Amino acid sequence: MQAKNLSGGQELICINVDKVYDWIVKERSFDFVLPTGNIVFTPTAGVPTGTAPTTLTGAVVTCEVTPDPVNPVIIVDREDRPFVIDGTPVTLQQLNIRKNFVIRLCITLADGTVLTSAPSVVGGTNASLLISRCEVVTMCAPEGTDVEITYTDLDCFICTPGVLTVGTAATPTIPAGSINIAGLTLSIVTCQSIQSTFPVTVEFLAEFCEPREELATECPAPIRPLQCPVIFP
C-alpha cells in the first residue's frame, strides 16, 4: 500500500510482522538414564591430555545440554479441541511436541585431565547422547501457525554418577579411548517460552524518527601550568 501523507508528520504505513496467536511460559524438568555402553571421549584442548586413563578413581562427571541444531522442535500432531472459557466456546489446539537435545559429558580425572564426549552421531558410538522428550501443550495454534520454543533456561546436572570403567580405544586417533558408563542419571531443567505465530501485514499510524543532534566537540582552552605565587613573583 502506498503511504498516505497526514498532518503532523505522521503517515499510514504497512509493515510485515509476526502476529502472536498465543504465548505461554512453562517449566519442564525430567530425568534421563543414560543407556549402558561405551562413550567415546577426547581430551579437551588446553588441558593435560596424558594417555588413555587406566583408572577412574576420583573422577568427576558433569554434563551440558543444548537444543539439537538440526531438529530442535518437531510438532508431531496438532488436534482441535473445544473448550469453554469464561462461558465462551473456543477451539484450541492440542499440540504433541517432541524436543530434541544434545548432551555432552565431561569427565575430570584426579590428575586434572579433562575428557569430553565426542560429537554424537546418529547410529554411531555416541548416539545415546542424542535424547528426546515429548509433551502435550494446549494453546491457540491453528493449522498454518508456526510454533516456536525459546529456552530461557536450559541446564543439566548429574543426579546419579553411576559406574565408570575404562573401555577399549575406538580408533587409534582418539588417545583417551572410550569409557564404559553404567547407571548414570541426568537431570534436565528447562524453562521454555512457547509462541504460536503467523506472518501478517499490518497498517498503523506512525511518525518517522528524526536523527539526534550531533554532540558538540569544541576544542579545549589552552592549559597553563600552575604558578608558585608563594615564592614568585
XYZ file of N, CA and C in Angstrom:
699
model
N 0.848 -1.193 0.000
C 0.000 0.000 0.000
C 0.879 1.238 0.000
N 0.484 2.237 -0.783
C 1.225 3.486 -0.821
C 0.957 4.294 0.445
N 2.025 4.917 0.976
C 1.884 5.696 2.195
C 0.989 6.906 1.958
N 0.171 7.249 2.946
C -0.733 8.399 2.862
C -0.204 9.489 3.774
N 0.033 10.660 3.190
C 0.548 11.771 3.979
C -0.552 12.350 4.859
N -0.242 12.564 6.116
C -1.160 13.160 7.061
C -0.487 14.357 7.699
N -1.279 15.140 8.387
C -0.721 16.317 9.049
C 0.077 15.892 10.269
N 1.005 16.763 10.676
C 1.782 16.498 11.879
C 2.948 15.565 11.663
N 3.337 15.323 10.409
C 4.480 14.473 10.148
C 4.210 12.995 10.311
N 2.932 12.593 10.444
C 2.594 11.188 10.593
C 2.116 10.609 9.277
N 2.305 9.294 9.113
C 1.880 8.607 7.900
C 1.273 7.250 8.259
N 0.385 6.789 7.386
C -0.096 5.422 7.470
C 0.893 4.541 6.718
N 1.488 3.578 7.397
C 2.466 2.713 6.761
C 2.073 1.256 6.965
N 2.570 0.398 6.091
C 2.340 -1.034 6.181
C 3.672 -1.731 6.410
N 3.690 -2.661 7.346
C 4.894 -3.440 7.600
C 4.523 -4.906 7.759
N 5.486 -5.774 7.517
C 5.308 -7.209 7.709
C 5.842 -7.599 9.082
N 4.990 -8.244 9.887
C 5.373 -8.656 11.238
C 4.819 -10.060 11.491
N 5.280 -10.664 12.573
C 4.726 -11.941 13.008
C 3.692 -11.691 14.093
N 2.441 -12.048 13.810
C 1.383 -11.921 14.802
C 1.479 -13.078 15.786
N 1.426 -12.757 17.072
C 1.473 -13.777 18.116
C 0.044 -14.214 18.414
N -0.264 -15.470 18.118
C -1.599 -16.011 18.373
C -1.750 -16.424 19.829
N -0.684 -16.952 20.409
C -0.722 -17.371 21.801
C 0.707 -17.442 22.310
N 0.843 -17.340 23.643
C 2.185 -17.317 24.230
C 2.099 -17.806 25.670
N 2.856 -18.843 25.975
C 2.902 -19.347 27.339
C 4.365 -19.562 27.741
N 4.605 -19.531 29.039
C 5.928 -19.829 29.595
C 5.737 -20.928 30.625
N 6.511 -22.002 30.501
C 6.332 -23.117 31.417
C 7.684 -23.758 31.723
N 7.721 -24.399 32.879
C 8.922 -25.119 33.310
C 8.687 -26.601 33.110
N 9.688 -27.270 32.576
C 9.582 -28.704 32.362
C 10.925 -29.345 32.685
N 10.934 -30.233 33.670
C 12.154 -30.921 34.074
C 11.940 -32.426 33.947
N 13.016 -33.139 33.663
C 12.905 -34.585 33.542
C 14.268 -35.219 33.812
N 14.233 -36.504 34.183
C 15.450 -37.284 34.391
C 15.643 -38.226 33.208
N 16.901 -38.517 32.932
C 17.228 -39.398 31.814
C 18.348 -40.336 32.241
N 18.108 -41.646 32.122
C 19.122 -42.646 32.453
C 19.892 -42.972 31.180
N 21.177 -42.674 31.191
C 21.998 -42.923 30.018
C 22.126 -44.431 29.803
N 21.853 -44.915 28.581
C 21.985 -46.354 28.324
C 23.409 -46.830 28.601
N 23.522 -48.010 29.176
C 24.836 -48.571 29.464
C 25.588 -48.842 28.168
N 26.856 -48.422 28.133
C 27.657 -48.659 26.937
C 28.891 -47.791 26.926
N 29.709 -47.969 25.893
C 30.937 -47.200 25.746
C 30.651 -45.831 25.149
N 31.226 -44.811 25.740
C 31.134 -43.450 25.220
C 32.540 -43.007 24.822
N 32.688 -42.504 23.606
C 33.990 -42.048 23.135
C 34.283 -40.682 23.723
N 35.454 -40.518 24.312
C 35.875 -39.250 24.901
C 37.173 -38.794 24.250
N 37.330 -37.471 24.165
C 38.566 -36.883 23.651
C 39.063 -35.854 24.644
N 40.384 -35.631 24.714
C 40.912 -34.612 25.637
C 40.450 -33.222 25.244
N 40.144 -32.399 26.236
C 39.757 -31.017 25.991
C 41.001 -30.189 25.701
N 40.942 -29.327 24.698
C 42.091 -28.515 24.322
C 42.500 -27.608 25.477
N 43.814 -27.465 25.652
C 44.319 -26.549 26.663
C 44.482 -27.149 28.032
N 44.229 -28.448 28.187
C 44.391 -29.094 29.493
C 45.289 -30.304 29.312
N 45.875 -30.833 30.379
C 46.726 -32.014 30.243
C 45.959 -33.165 29.611
N 46.610 -33.877 28.689
C 45.938 -34.968 27.988
C 46.423 -36.325 28.476
N 47.746 -36.505 28.620
C 48.263 -37.784 29.069
C 47.922 -38.880 28.070
N 47.756 -40.074 28.560
C 47.392 -41.204 27.711
C 46.030 -41.718 28.137
N 45.627 -42.803 27.536
C 44.330 -43.371 27.904
C 44.315 -43.685 29.388
N 43.310 -43.238 30.116
C 43.293 -43.450 31.568
C 43.203 -44.928 31.916
N 43.943 -45.323 32.938
C 43.891 -46.706 33.404
C 43.015 -46.838 34.635
N 42.697 -45.727 35.288
C 41.830 -45.762 36.456
C 40.957 -44.517 36.465
N 39.755 -44.666 36.948
C 38.823 -43.548 37.017
C 38.493 -43.203 38.458
N 39.362 -43.629 39.386
C 39.150 -43.307 40.790
C 39.243 -41.801 40.994
N 38.247 -41.237 41.656
C 38.240 -39.800 41.902
C 37.762 -38.964 40.738
N 37.290 -39.581 39.665
C 36.806 -38.826 38.510
C 35.484 -38.140 38.833
N 35.308 -36.935 38.299
C 34.089 -36.154 38.490
C 33.407 -35.982 37.132
N 32.122 -36.318 37.069
C 31.371 -36.241 35.809
C 30.418 -35.052 35.860
N 30.421 -34.235 34.824
C 29.466 -33.138 34.660
C 28.850 -33.256 33.265
N 27.823 -32.446 33.016
C 27.159 -32.533 31.719
C 26.686 -31.161 31.260
N 26.504 -31.042 29.946
C 25.940 -29.849 29.321
C 24.842 -30.289 28.362
N 23.836 -29.460 28.209
C 22.731 -29.777 27.302
C 22.455 -28.581 26.410
N 22.226 -28.836 25.115
C 21.884 -27.811 24.139
C 20.788 -28.355 23.226
N 19.964 -27.474 22.631
C 18.973 -27.959 21.660
C 19.672 -28.575 20.450
N 19.066 -29.594 19.883
C 19.609 -30.211 18.676
C 19.676 -29.161 17.571
N 20.865 -28.899 16.998
C 20.957 -27.848 15.974
C 20.233 -28.184 14.682
N 19.932 -29.459 14.446
C 19.281 -29.858 13.199
C 17.761 -29.795 13.328
N 17.212 -30.495 14.320
C 15.759 -30.518 14.546
C 15.473 -30.283 16.022
N 15.532 -29.046 16.482
C 15.315 -28.789 17.909
C 13.889 -29.070 18.363
N 12.896 -28.768 17.525
C 11.489 -28.937 17.896
C 10.725 -29.512 16.707
N 9.916 -30.537 16.969
C 9.085 -31.141 15.931
C 7.644 -31.213 16.454
N 6.707 -30.677 15.683
C 5.291 -30.793 16.027
C 4.797 -32.137 15.486
N 4.625 -33.094 16.378
C 4.237 -34.443 15.972
C 2.783 -34.476 15.529
N 1.920 -33.763 16.257
C 0.495 -33.796 15.939
C -0.147 -32.503 16.428
N -1.212 -32.090 15.732
C -1.957 -30.881 16.103
C -3.440 -31.200 15.933
N -4.192 -31.135 17.041
C -5.599 -31.552 17.026
C -6.470 -30.485 17.665
N -7.557 -30.139 16.986
C -8.508 -29.157 17.519
C -9.277 -29.752 18.696
N -9.429 -28.938 19.731
C -10.184 -29.361 20.904
C -11.121 -28.225 21.334
N -12.421 -28.518 21.589
C -13.349 -27.474 22.029
C -13.201 -27.219 23.527
N -13.273 -25.935 23.896
C -13.211 -25.535 25.295
C -14.260 -24.454 25.528
N -14.636 -24.285 26.798
C -15.492 -23.182 27.206
C -14.720 -22.389 28.250
N -14.340 -21.161 27.895
C -13.531 -20.317 28.773
C -14.341 -19.071 29.118
N -14.598 -18.890 30.413
C -15.409 -17.765 30.883
C -16.768 -17.733 30.178
N -17.334 -18.913 29.941
C -18.654 -19.007 29.328
C -18.669 -18.881 27.828
N -17.495 -18.714 27.199
C -17.423 -18.537 25.746
C -16.802 -19.770 25.100
N -17.513 -20.397 24.136
C -16.929 -21.545 23.428
C -15.739 -21.096 22.580
N -14.679 -21.876 22.597
C -13.490 -21.550 21.813
C -12.821 -22.855 21.405
N -12.224 -22.839 20.230
C -11.486 -24.001 19.741
C -10.001 -23.750 19.880
N -9.340 -24.582 20.660
C -7.895 -24.507 20.823
C -7.263 -25.752 20.217
N -5.943 -25.756 20.180
C -5.240 -26.871 19.573
C -4.393 -27.594 20.632
N -4.479 -28.914 20.595
C -3.620 -29.734 21.442
C -2.405 -30.119 20.609
N -1.247 -29.677 21.058
C -0.007 -29.907 20.314
C 0.792 -31.013 20.991
N 1.183 -31.996 20.210
C 2.139 -33.000 20.676
C 3.514 -32.580 20.158
N 4.369 -32.188 21.073
C 5.663 -31.610 20.713
C 6.784 -32.555 21.123
N 7.714 -32.777 20.185
C 8.925 -33.530 20.520
C 10.124 -32.574 20.469
N 10.827 -32.500 21.599
C 12.012 -31.637 21.703
C 13.260 -32.506 21.740
N 14.220 -32.153 20.922
C 15.445 -32.935 20.799
C 16.619 -32.160 21.404
N 17.460 -32.883 22.144
C 18.588 -32.269 22.824
C 19.868 -33.049 22.532
N 20.980 -32.347 22.663
C 22.303 -32.961 22.564
C 22.969 -32.843 23.928
N 23.445 -33.964 24.450
C 24.113 -34.000 25.747
C 25.621 -34.148 25.527
N 26.396 -33.369 26.268
C 27.854 -33.530 26.260
C 28.308 -33.825 27.678
N 29.030 -34.931 27.840
C 29.552 -35.306 29.137
C 31.000 -34.850 29.270
N 31.385 -34.500 30.478
C 32.740 -34.060 30.773
C 33.231 -34.827 31.996
N 34.382 -35.471 31.865
C 34.977 -36.229 32.969
C 36.302 -35.578 33.343
N 36.408 -35.145 34.591
C 37.656 -34.593 35.094
C 38.324 -35.638 35.971
N 39.494 -36.111 35.535
C 40.217 -37.144 36.268
C 40.941 -36.541 37.467
N 41.394 -37.419 38.358
C 42.056 -36.955 39.581
C 43.340 -36.201 39.278
N 44.012 -36.499 38.140
C 45.263 -35.820 37.811
C 45.049 -34.523 37.049
N 43.781 -34.093 36.893
C 43.489 -32.843 36.197
C 43.140 -33.002 34.737
N 43.325 -34.187 34.183
C 42.968 -34.422 32.787
C 41.456 -34.274 32.616
N 41.064 -33.533 31.585
C 39.648 -33.296 31.297
C 39.295 -33.961 29.973
N 38.295 -34.818 29.999
C 37.841 -35.533 28.807
C 36.400 -35.142 28.515
N 36.099 -34.886 27.246
C 34.728 -34.549 26.849
C 34.246 -35.559 25.822
N 32.963 -35.844 25.850
C 32.394 -36.809 24.909
C 32.473 -36.268 23.498
N 32.805 -37.153 22.575
C 32.895 -36.774 21.173
C 31.503 -36.449 20.646
N 31.418 -35.708 19.518
C 30.101 -35.346 18.969
C 29.243 -36.568 18.712
N 27.937 -36.406 18.939
C 27.010 -37.518 18.744
C 26.767 -37.751 17.265
N 26.670 -38.997 16.898
C 26.372 -39.379 15.527
C 25.221 -40.381 15.571
N 24.156 -40.085 14.844
C 23.005 -40.986 14.861
C 23.431 -42.356 14.354
N 23.182 -43.374 15.168
C 23.571 -44.716 14.803
C 25.008 -45.044 15.139
N 25.779 -44.054 15.646
C 27.179 -44.271 15.959
C 27.379 -44.603 17.420
N 28.658 -44.560 17.835
C 29.007 -44.941 19.199
C 28.306 -44.069 20.228
N 28.196 -42.777 19.942
C 27.644 -41.843 20.917
C 26.205 -41.454 20.610
N 25.474 -42.297 19.909
C 24.086 -41.967 19.578
C 23.241 -41.785 20.827
N 23.668 -42.385 21.957
C 22.889 -42.266 23.194
C 22.902 -40.849 23.744
N 23.805 -39.991 23.238
C 23.874 -38.620 23.724
C 22.901 -37.706 23.001
N 22.120 -38.255 22.095
C 21.015 -37.528 21.480
C 19.736 -37.995 22.164
N 19.053 -37.101 22.870
C 17.860 -37.513 23.601
C 16.669 -36.659 23.171
N 15.485 -37.199 23.375
C 14.243 -36.508 23.009
C 13.257 -36.612 24.162
N 12.415 -35.602 24.267
C 11.332 -35.622 25.230
C 10.089 -35.044 24.572
N 8.925 -35.683 24.851
C 7.666 -35.230 24.276
C 6.775 -34.662 25.371
N 5.956 -33.701 24.996
C 4.993 -33.144 25.929
C 3.778 -32.645 25.163
N 2.680 -32.505 25.868
C 1.428 -32.039 25.284
C 1.157 -30.630 25.781
N 0.893 -29.707 24.858
C 0.606 -28.311 25.189
C -0.697 -27.916 24.512
N -1.578 -27.264 25.239
C -2.837 -26.772 24.678
C -2.773 -25.257 24.587
N -2.926 -24.744 23.378
C -2.860 -23.295 23.166
C -3.538 -22.962 21.846
N -3.673 -21.681 21.567
C -4.248 -21.233 20.295
C -3.152 -21.294 19.240
N -3.169 -22.360 18.461
C -2.153 -22.562 17.424
C -2.787 -23.275 16.244
N -3.732 -22.611 15.542
C -4.425 -23.268 14.428
C -3.462 -23.673 13.327
N -3.928 -24.587 12.478
C -3.110 -25.085 11.377
C -2.617 -23.903 10.530
N -1.331 -23.913 10.237
C -0.723 -22.818 9.473
C 0.173 -21.935 10.319
N -0.062 -21.904 11.634
C 0.802 -21.113 12.502
C 2.094 -21.872 12.783
N 3.143 -21.122 13.081
C 4.426 -21.698 13.467
C 4.511 -21.736 14.987
N 5.027 -22.819 15.515
C 5.218 -22.945 16.961
C 6.720 -22.842 17.237
N 7.098 -21.836 18.007
C 8.499 -21.589 18.309
C 8.732 -21.754 19.808
N 9.802 -22.451 20.146
C 10.181 -22.650 21.542
C 11.538 -22.024 21.774
N 11.593 -21.106 22.741
C 12.843 -20.469 23.137
C 13.117 -20.835 24.586
N 14.327 -21.298 24.840
C 14.678 -21.704 26.198
C 15.285 -20.516 26.944
N 14.573 -20.070 27.974
C 15.123 -19.007 28.819
C 16.103 -19.570 29.833
N 16.008 -20.887 30.081
C 16.969 -21.562 30.947
C 17.018 -23.021 30.521
N 18.222 -23.536 30.351
C 18.412 -24.925 29.941
C 19.669 -25.429 30.633
N 19.491 -26.369 31.553
C 20.608 -26.796 32.386
C 20.576 -28.306 32.577
N 21.754 -28.852 32.891
C 21.900 -30.282 33.087
C 22.815 -30.522 34.278
N 22.454 -31.488 35.123
C 23.362 -31.875 36.193
C 23.236 -33.376 36.432
N 24.287 -33.933 37.027
C 24.348 -35.369 37.266
C 23.582 -35.684 38.534
N 22.548 -36.516 38.409
C 21.763 -36.925 39.568
C 22.395 -38.160 40.225
N 22.721 -39.169 39.411
C 23.393 -40.385 39.892
C 24.617 -40.618 39.027
N 25.831 -40.612 39.604
C 27.045 -40.719 38.788
C 27.232 -42.068 38.121
N 26.650 -43.116 38.673
C 26.803 -44.427 38.072
C 28.206 -44.987 38.260
N 28.564 -45.932 37.406
C 29.860 -46.610 37.478
C 30.604 -46.386 36.169
N 31.869 -45.945 36.285
C 32.710 -45.704 35.116
C 33.817 -46.745 35.075
N 34.016 -47.329 33.895
C 35.128 -48.257 33.698
C 35.788 -47.947 32.362
N 37.094 -48.232 32.280
C 37.841 -47.933 31.070
C 37.512 -48.962 29.999
N 37.141 -48.463 28.803
C 36.860 -49.343 27.681
C 38.055 -49.415 26.760
N 37.871 -50.035 25.630
C 38.942 -50.122 24.639
C 38.863 -48.944 23.697
N 40.029 -48.570 23.128
C 40.065 -47.423 22.226
C 39.199 -47.685 21.006
N 38.376 -46.696 20.655
C 37.503 -46.860 19.495
C 38.308 -46.794 18.202
N 39.198 -45.819 18.100
C 40.078 -45.691 16.947
C 41.424 -45.211 17.445
N 42.503 -45.459 16.682
C 43.828 -45.011 17.127
C 43.948 -43.491 17.254
N 43.046 -42.736 16.621
C 43.155 -41.281 16.651
C 42.552 -40.681 17.915
N 41.934 -41.461 18.751
C 41.341 -40.953 19.994
C 42.184 -41.463 21.163
N 43.132 -40.653 21.650
C 44.051 -41.129 22.683
C 43.354 -41.514 23.976
N 42.221 -40.887 24.254
C 41.536 -41.193 25.507
C 40.745 -42.487 25.433
N 40.540 -43.007 24.221
C 39.768 -44.234 24.080
C 38.308 -44.011 24.437
N 37.674 -45.069 24.909
C 36.268 -44.986 25.291
C 36.112 -45.421 26.733
N 35.063 -44.925 27.359
C 34.792 -45.216 28.760
C 33.403 -45.823 28.865
N 33.310 -46.926 29.582
C 32.022 -47.574 29.764
C 31.292 -46.914 30.932
N 30.055 -46.489 30.679
C 29.250 -45.807 31.687
C 27.992 -46.621 31.943
N 27.724 -46.894 33.210
C 26.531 -47.672 33.577
C 25.832 -46.991 34.750
N 24.507 -46.838 34.633
C 23.716 -46.306 35.738
C 23.836 -44.817 35.960
N 24.255 -44.071 34.949
C 24.378 -42.613 35.100
C 23.039 -41.956 34.786
N 22.532 -41.145 35.711
C 21.248 -40.467 35.539
C 21.467 -38.964 35.438
N 20.896 -38.363 34.395
C 20.977 -36.921 34.182
C 19.655 -36.276 34.561
N 19.711 -35.087 35.121
C 18.518 -34.272 35.365
C 18.582 -33.056 34.456
N 17.560 -32.892 33.633
C 17.493 -31.779 32.678
C 16.416 -30.807 33.152
N 16.782 -29.542 33.266
C 15.850 -28.496 33.694
C 15.673 -27.515 32.534
N 14.426 -27.282 32.140
C 14.142 -26.350 31.047
C 13.086 -25.344 31.480
N 13.325 -24.097 31.152
C 12.309 -23.046 31.238
C 12.084 -22.571 29.809
N 10.872 -22.744 29.314
C 10.636 -22.533 27.895
C 9.534 -21.519 27.636
N 9.782 -20.719 26.615
C 8.797 -19.765 26.117
C 8.250 -20.322 24.805
N 6.928 -20.594 24.772
C 6.302 -21.215 23.596
C 5.337 -20.202 22.966
N 5.560 -19.919 21.695
C 4.716 -18.976 20.970
C 4.199 -19.620 19.692
N 2.951 -19.293 19.344
C 2.412 -19.630 18.028
C 2.286 -18.324 17.249
N 2.867 -18.291 16.057
C 2.931 -17.048 15.283
C 2.532 -17.301 13.829
N 2.193 -16.204 13.147
C 1.888 -16.260 11.720
C 2.222 -14.900 11.111
N 2.914 -14.876 9.955
C 3.279 -13.585 9.357
C 2.059 -12.855 8.795
N 1.937 -11.569 9.121
C 0.829 -10.740 8.642
C 1.369 -9.384 8.200
N 0.557 -8.677 7.429
C 0.865 -7.308 7.023
C -0.117 -6.383 7.727
N 0.410 -5.418 8.475
C -0.442 -4.539 9.269
C -0.243 -3.093 8.847
N -1.311 -2.314 9.050
C -1.276 -0.867 8.771
C -1.428 -0.126 10.095
N -0.598 0.883 10.298
C -0.732 1.686 11.504
C -0.200 3.087 11.259
N -0.635 3.990 12.135
C -0.240 5.384 12.043
C 1.053 5.575 12.819
N 2.038 6.156 12.164
C 3.340 6.300 12.813
C 3.977 7.627 12.423
N 4.885 8.046 13.248
C 5.673 9.243 12.980
C 7.122 8.821 12.833
N 7.743 9.223 11.741
C 9.100 8.799 11.471
C 10.078 9.425 12.458
N 11.061 8.640 12.863
C 12.072 9.131 13.800
C 13.022 10.092 13.097
N 13.506 11.040 13.838
C 14.475 12.005 13.333
C 15.814 11.751 14.006
N 16.914 11.990 13.299
C 18.225 11.787 13.925
C 18.458 12.791 15.043
N 19.242 12.382 16.032
C 19.558 13.263 17.149
C 20.603 14.286 16.727
N 20.747 15.302 17.545
C 21.758 16.317 17.297
C 23.147 15.741 17.541
N 24.101 16.187 16.740
C 25.471 15.735 16.913
C 26.054 16.325 18.187
N 26.820 15.537 18.904
C 27.439 16.024 20.132
C 28.472 17.100 19.821
N 28.474 18.151 20.659
C 29.435 19.238 20.470
C 30.832 18.746 20.811
N 31.785 19.045 19.927
C 33.185 18.651 20.154
C 34.074 19.879 20.032
N 33.862 20.848 20.924
C 34.655 22.081 20.875
C 36.079 21.802 21.332
N 37.019 22.596 20.782
C 38.413 22.451 21.176
C 38.598 22.975 22.601
N 39.357 22.292 23.443
C 39.560 22.765 24.820
C 40.409 24.029 24.864
N 40.201 24.810 25.921
C 41.003 26.038 26.092
C 42.457 25.665 26.406
N 43.397 26.568 26.080
C 44.804 26.276 26.373
C 45.010 26.045 27.872
N 45.860 25.112 28.192
C 46.158 24.783 29.587
C 47.501 25.388 29.963
N 47.499 26.195 31.040
C 48.728 26.820 31.529
C 49.172 26.132 32.810
N 50.432 25.865 32.970
C 50.919 25.242 34.214
C 50.620 26.121 35.418
N 50.388 25.516 36.574
C 50.144 26.253 37.800
C 51.421 26.999 38.224
N 51.213 28.251 38.741
C 52.371 29.026 39.208
C 52.599 28.777 40.693
N 53.695 29.351 41.186
C 54.054 29.238 42.604
C 54.112 30.628 43.220
N 52.947 31.256 43.439
C 52.916 32.659 43.938
C 53.547 32.829 45.322
N 53.739 31.754 46.048
C 54.340 31.887 47.375
C 55.797 32.333 47.279
N 56.469 31.902 46.223
C 57.881 32.267 46.081
C 58.159 33.211 44.932
N 57.250 33.290 43.928
C 57.487 34.213 42.804
C 56.160 34.460 42.121
N 55.858 35.686 41.705
C 56.682 36.880 41.964
C 56.420 37.415 43.360
